[in-house]
PDB file of C-alpha atoms in Angstrom:
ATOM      1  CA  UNK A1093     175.036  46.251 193.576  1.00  0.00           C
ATOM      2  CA  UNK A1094     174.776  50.155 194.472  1.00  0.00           C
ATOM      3  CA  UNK A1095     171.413  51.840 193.867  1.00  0.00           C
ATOM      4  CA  UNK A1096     171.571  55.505 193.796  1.00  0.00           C
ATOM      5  CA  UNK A1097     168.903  58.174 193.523  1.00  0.00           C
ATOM      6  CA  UNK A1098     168.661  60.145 190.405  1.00  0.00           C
ATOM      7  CA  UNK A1099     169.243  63.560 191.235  1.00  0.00           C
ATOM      8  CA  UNK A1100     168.078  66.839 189.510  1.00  0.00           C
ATOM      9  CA  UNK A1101     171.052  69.569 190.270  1.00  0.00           C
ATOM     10  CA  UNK A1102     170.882  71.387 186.853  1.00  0.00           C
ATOM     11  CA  UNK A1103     168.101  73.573 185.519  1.00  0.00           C
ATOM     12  CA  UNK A1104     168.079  75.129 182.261  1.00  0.00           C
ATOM     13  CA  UNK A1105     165.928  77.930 180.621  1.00  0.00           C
ATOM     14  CA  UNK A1106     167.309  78.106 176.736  1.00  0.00           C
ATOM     15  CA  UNK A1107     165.263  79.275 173.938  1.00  0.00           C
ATOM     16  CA  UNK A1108     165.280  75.362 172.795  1.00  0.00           C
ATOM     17  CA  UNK A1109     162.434  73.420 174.457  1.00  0.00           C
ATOM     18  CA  UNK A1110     164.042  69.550 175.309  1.00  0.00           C
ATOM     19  CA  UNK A1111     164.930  66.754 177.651  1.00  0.00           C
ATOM     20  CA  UNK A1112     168.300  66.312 178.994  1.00  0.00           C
ATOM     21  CA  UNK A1113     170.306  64.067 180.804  1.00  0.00           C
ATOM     22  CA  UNK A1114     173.946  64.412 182.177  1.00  0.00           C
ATOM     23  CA  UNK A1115     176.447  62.052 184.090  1.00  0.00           C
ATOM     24  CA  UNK A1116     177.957  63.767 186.557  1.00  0.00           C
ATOM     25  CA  UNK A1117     179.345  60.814 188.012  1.00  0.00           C
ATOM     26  CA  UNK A1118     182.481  59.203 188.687  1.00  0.00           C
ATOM     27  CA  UNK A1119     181.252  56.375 186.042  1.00  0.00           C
ATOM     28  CA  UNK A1120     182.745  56.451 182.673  1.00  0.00           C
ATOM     29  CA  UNK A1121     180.416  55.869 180.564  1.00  0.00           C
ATOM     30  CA  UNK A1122     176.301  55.077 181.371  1.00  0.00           C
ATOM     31  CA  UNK A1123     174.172  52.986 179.166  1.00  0.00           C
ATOM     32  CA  UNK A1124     170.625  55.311 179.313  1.00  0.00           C
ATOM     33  CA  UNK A1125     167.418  54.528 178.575  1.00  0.00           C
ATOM     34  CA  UNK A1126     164.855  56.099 178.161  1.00  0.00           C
ATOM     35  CA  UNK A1127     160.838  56.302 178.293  1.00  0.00           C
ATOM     36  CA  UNK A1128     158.329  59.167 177.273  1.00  0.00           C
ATOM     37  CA  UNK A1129     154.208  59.370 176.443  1.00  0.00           C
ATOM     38  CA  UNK A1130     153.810  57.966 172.673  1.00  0.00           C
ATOM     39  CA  UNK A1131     151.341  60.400 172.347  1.00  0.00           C
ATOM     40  CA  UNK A1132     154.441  63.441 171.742  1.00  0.00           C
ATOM     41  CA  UNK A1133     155.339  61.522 168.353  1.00  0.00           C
ATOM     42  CA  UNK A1134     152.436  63.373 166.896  1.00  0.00           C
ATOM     43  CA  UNK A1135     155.045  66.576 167.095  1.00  0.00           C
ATOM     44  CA  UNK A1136     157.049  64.353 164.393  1.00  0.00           C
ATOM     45  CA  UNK A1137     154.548  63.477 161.980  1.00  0.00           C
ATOM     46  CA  UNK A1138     154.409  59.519 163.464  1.00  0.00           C
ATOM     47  CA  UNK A1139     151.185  57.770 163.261  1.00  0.00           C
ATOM     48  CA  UNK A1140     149.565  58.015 166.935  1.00  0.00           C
ATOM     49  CA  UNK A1141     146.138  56.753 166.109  1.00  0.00           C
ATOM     50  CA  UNK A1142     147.835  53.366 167.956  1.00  0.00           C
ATOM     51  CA  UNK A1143     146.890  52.446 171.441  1.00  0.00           C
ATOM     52  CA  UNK A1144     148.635  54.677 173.598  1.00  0.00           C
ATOM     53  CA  UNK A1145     151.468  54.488 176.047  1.00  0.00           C
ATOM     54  CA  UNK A1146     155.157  55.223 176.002  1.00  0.00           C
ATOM     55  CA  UNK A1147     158.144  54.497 173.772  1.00  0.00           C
ATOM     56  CA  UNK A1148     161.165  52.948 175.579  1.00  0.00           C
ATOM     57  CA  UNK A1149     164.347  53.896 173.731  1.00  0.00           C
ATOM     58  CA  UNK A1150     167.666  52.334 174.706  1.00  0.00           C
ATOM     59  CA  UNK A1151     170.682  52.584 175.155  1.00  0.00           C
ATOM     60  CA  UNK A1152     172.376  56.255 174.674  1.00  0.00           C
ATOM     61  CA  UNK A1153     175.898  56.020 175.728  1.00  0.00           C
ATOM     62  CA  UNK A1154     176.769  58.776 178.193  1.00  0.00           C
ATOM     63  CA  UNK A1155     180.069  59.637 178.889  1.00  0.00           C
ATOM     64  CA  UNK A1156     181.044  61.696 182.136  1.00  0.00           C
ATOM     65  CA  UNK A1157     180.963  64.995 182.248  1.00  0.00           C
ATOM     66  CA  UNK A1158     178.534  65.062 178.929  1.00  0.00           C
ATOM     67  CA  UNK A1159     175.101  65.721 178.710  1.00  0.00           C
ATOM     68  CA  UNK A1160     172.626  64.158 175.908  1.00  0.00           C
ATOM     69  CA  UNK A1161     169.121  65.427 174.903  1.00  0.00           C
ATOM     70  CA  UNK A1162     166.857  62.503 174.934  1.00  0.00           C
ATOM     71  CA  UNK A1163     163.305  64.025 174.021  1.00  0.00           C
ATOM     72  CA  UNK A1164     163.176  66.958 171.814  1.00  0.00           C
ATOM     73  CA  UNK A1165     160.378  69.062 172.088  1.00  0.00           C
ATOM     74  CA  UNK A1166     158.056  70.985 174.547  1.00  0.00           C
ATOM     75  CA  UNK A1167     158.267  69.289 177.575  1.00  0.00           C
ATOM     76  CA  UNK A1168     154.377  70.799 178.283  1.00  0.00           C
ATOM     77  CA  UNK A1169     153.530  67.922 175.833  1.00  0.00           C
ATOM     78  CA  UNK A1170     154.300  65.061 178.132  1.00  0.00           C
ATOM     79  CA  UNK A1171     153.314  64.403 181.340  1.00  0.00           C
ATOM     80  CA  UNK A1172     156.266  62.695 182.390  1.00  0.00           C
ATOM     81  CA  UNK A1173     160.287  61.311 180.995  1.00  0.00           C
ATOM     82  CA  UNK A1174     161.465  58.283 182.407  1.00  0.00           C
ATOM     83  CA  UNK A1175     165.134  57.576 182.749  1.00  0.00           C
ATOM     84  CA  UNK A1176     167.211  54.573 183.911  1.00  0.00           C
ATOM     85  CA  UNK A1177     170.772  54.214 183.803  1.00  0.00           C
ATOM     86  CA  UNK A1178     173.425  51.421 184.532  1.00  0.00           C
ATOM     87  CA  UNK A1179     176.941  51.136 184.768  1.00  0.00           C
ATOM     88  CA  UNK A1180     179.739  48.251 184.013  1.00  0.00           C
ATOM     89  CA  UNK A1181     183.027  47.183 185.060  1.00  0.00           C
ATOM     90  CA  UNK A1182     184.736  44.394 183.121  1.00  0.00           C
ATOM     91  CA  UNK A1183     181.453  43.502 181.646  1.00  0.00           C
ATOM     92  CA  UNK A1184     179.564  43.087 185.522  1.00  0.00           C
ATOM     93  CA  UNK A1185     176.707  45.907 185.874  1.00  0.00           C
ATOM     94  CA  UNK A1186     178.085  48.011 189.006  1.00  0.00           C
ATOM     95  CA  UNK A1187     175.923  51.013 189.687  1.00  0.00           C
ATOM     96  CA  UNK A1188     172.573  51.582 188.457  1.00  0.00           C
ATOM     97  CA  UNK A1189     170.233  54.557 188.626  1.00  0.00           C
ATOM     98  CA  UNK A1190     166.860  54.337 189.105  1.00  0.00           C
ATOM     99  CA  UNK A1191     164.112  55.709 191.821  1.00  0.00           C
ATOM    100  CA  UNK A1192     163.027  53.844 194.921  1.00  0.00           C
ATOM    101  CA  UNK A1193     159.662  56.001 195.240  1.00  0.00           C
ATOM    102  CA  UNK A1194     157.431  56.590 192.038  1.00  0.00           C
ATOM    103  CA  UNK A1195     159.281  53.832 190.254  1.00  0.00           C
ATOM    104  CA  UNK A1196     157.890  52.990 186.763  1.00  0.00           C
ATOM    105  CA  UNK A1197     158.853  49.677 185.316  1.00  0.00           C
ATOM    106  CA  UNK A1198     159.566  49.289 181.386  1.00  0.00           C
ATOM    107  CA  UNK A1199     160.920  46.228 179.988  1.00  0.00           C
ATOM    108  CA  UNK A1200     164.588  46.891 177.810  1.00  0.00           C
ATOM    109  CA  UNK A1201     167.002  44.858 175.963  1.00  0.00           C
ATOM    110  CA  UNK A1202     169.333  43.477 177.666  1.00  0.00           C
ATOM    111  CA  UNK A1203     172.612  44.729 176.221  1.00  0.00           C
ATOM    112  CA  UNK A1204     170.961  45.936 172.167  1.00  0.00           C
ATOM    113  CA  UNK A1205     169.857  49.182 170.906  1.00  0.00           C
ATOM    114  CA  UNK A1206     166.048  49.145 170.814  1.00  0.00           C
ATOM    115  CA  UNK A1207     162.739  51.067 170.535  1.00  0.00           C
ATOM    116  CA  UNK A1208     159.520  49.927 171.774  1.00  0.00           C
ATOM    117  CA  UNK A1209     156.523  51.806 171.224  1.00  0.00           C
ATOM    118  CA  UNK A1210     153.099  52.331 172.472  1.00  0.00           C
ATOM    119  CA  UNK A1211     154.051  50.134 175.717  1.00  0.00           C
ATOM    120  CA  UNK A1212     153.057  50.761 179.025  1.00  0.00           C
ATOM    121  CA  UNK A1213     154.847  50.610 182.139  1.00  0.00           C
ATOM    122  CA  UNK A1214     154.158  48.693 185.590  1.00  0.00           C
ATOM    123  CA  UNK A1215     154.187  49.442 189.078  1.00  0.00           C
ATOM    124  CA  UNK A1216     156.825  46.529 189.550  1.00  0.00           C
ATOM    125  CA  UNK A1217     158.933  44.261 187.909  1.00  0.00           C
ATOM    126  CA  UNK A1218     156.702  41.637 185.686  1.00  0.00           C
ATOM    127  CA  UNK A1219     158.296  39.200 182.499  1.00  0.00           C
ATOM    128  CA  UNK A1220     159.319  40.478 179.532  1.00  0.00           C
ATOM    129  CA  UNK A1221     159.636  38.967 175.927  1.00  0.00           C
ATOM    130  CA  UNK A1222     162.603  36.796 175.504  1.00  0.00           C
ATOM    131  CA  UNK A1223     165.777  39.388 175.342  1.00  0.00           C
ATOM    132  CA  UNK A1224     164.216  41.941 177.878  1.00  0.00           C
ATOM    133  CA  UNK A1225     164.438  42.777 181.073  1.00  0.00           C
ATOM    134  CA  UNK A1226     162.025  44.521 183.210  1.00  0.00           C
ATOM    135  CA  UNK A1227     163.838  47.444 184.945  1.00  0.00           C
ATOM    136  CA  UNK A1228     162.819  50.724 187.272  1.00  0.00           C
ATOM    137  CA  UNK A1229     162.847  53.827 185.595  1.00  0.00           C
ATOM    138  CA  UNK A1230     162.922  57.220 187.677  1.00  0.00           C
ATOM    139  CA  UNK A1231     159.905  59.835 186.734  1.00  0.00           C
ATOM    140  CA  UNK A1232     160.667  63.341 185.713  1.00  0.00           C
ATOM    141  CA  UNK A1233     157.458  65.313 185.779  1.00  0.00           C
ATOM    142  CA  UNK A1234     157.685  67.399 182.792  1.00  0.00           C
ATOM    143  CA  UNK A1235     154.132  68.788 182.105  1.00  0.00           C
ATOM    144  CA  UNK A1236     155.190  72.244 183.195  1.00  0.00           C
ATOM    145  CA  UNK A1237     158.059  72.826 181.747  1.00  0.00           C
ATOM    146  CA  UNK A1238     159.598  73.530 178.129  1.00  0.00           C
ATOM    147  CA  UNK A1239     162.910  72.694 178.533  1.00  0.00           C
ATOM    148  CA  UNK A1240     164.164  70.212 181.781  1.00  0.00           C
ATOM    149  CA  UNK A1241     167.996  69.313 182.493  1.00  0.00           C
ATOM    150  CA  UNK A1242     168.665  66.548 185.255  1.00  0.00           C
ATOM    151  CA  UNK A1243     171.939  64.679 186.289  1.00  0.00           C
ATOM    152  CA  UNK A1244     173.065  61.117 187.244  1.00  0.00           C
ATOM    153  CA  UNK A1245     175.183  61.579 189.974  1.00  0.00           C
ATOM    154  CA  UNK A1246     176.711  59.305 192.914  1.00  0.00           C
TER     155      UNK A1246
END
């Protein structure tokens, strides 16, 4: 299995104020997902009086060449966006994005859409519920920024 570095080669400054991701890869398609502080929900009108931590959201289908916003919002609002992607070939997993430095583990579902809320991450890979996997998400430090646009590449 290939592990690549995720790579930041676009940056963005429109009037919107978001997270996005692009494949700019030779892959196909990437299953995404994604992790951001629970505490931005508040901008939605969610109940955030819960223990905090992050929501894990999974999995955004991202065709090459196409980009997908994954938080929307002002990025000044959270600290940090977590991203880790994965690619298949006749159903085996062969590329997968992730970070080897500041890695952040979050547990997803295997192969299902999910959301997880008010979870918190790991320096390492630990157990997960029956279903989930624990995987390495890459960090995007966002606190300074409205608007951020980063690329999977290979």
């Amino acid at each position: 299995m290939m592990t690549f570095t995720v790579s930041s080669f676009a940056f963005a400054t429109p009037a919107s104020a978001d997270f996005e991701l692009c494949n700019n890869s030779s892959k196909n398609i990437i299953y995404v997902s994604y992790a951001y502080d629970s505490r931005s929900l508040a901008s939605r009108g969610e109940d955030t009086t819960k223990m905090p931590g992050h929501t894990v959201r999974g999995w955004v289908h991202l065709r090459r060449g196409d980009c997908s916003t994954l938080v929307v919002g002002d990025l000044r609002h959270i600290n940090s966006v977590y991203a880790y992607g994965e690619a298949f070939r006749n159903g085996r997993r062969v590329s997968e994005w992730s970070s080897s430095s500041d890695e952040r583990y979050f547990c997803v579902h295997d192969r299902d859409r999910f959301r997880l809320n008010y979870v918190t991450y790991l320096p390492r890979p630990f157990d997960c519920a029956n279903g989930f996997s624990s995987r390495g998400f890459h960090r995007y430090r966002t606190s300074n920024q409205r608007h951020m646009t980063r690329s999977f590449v290979d």
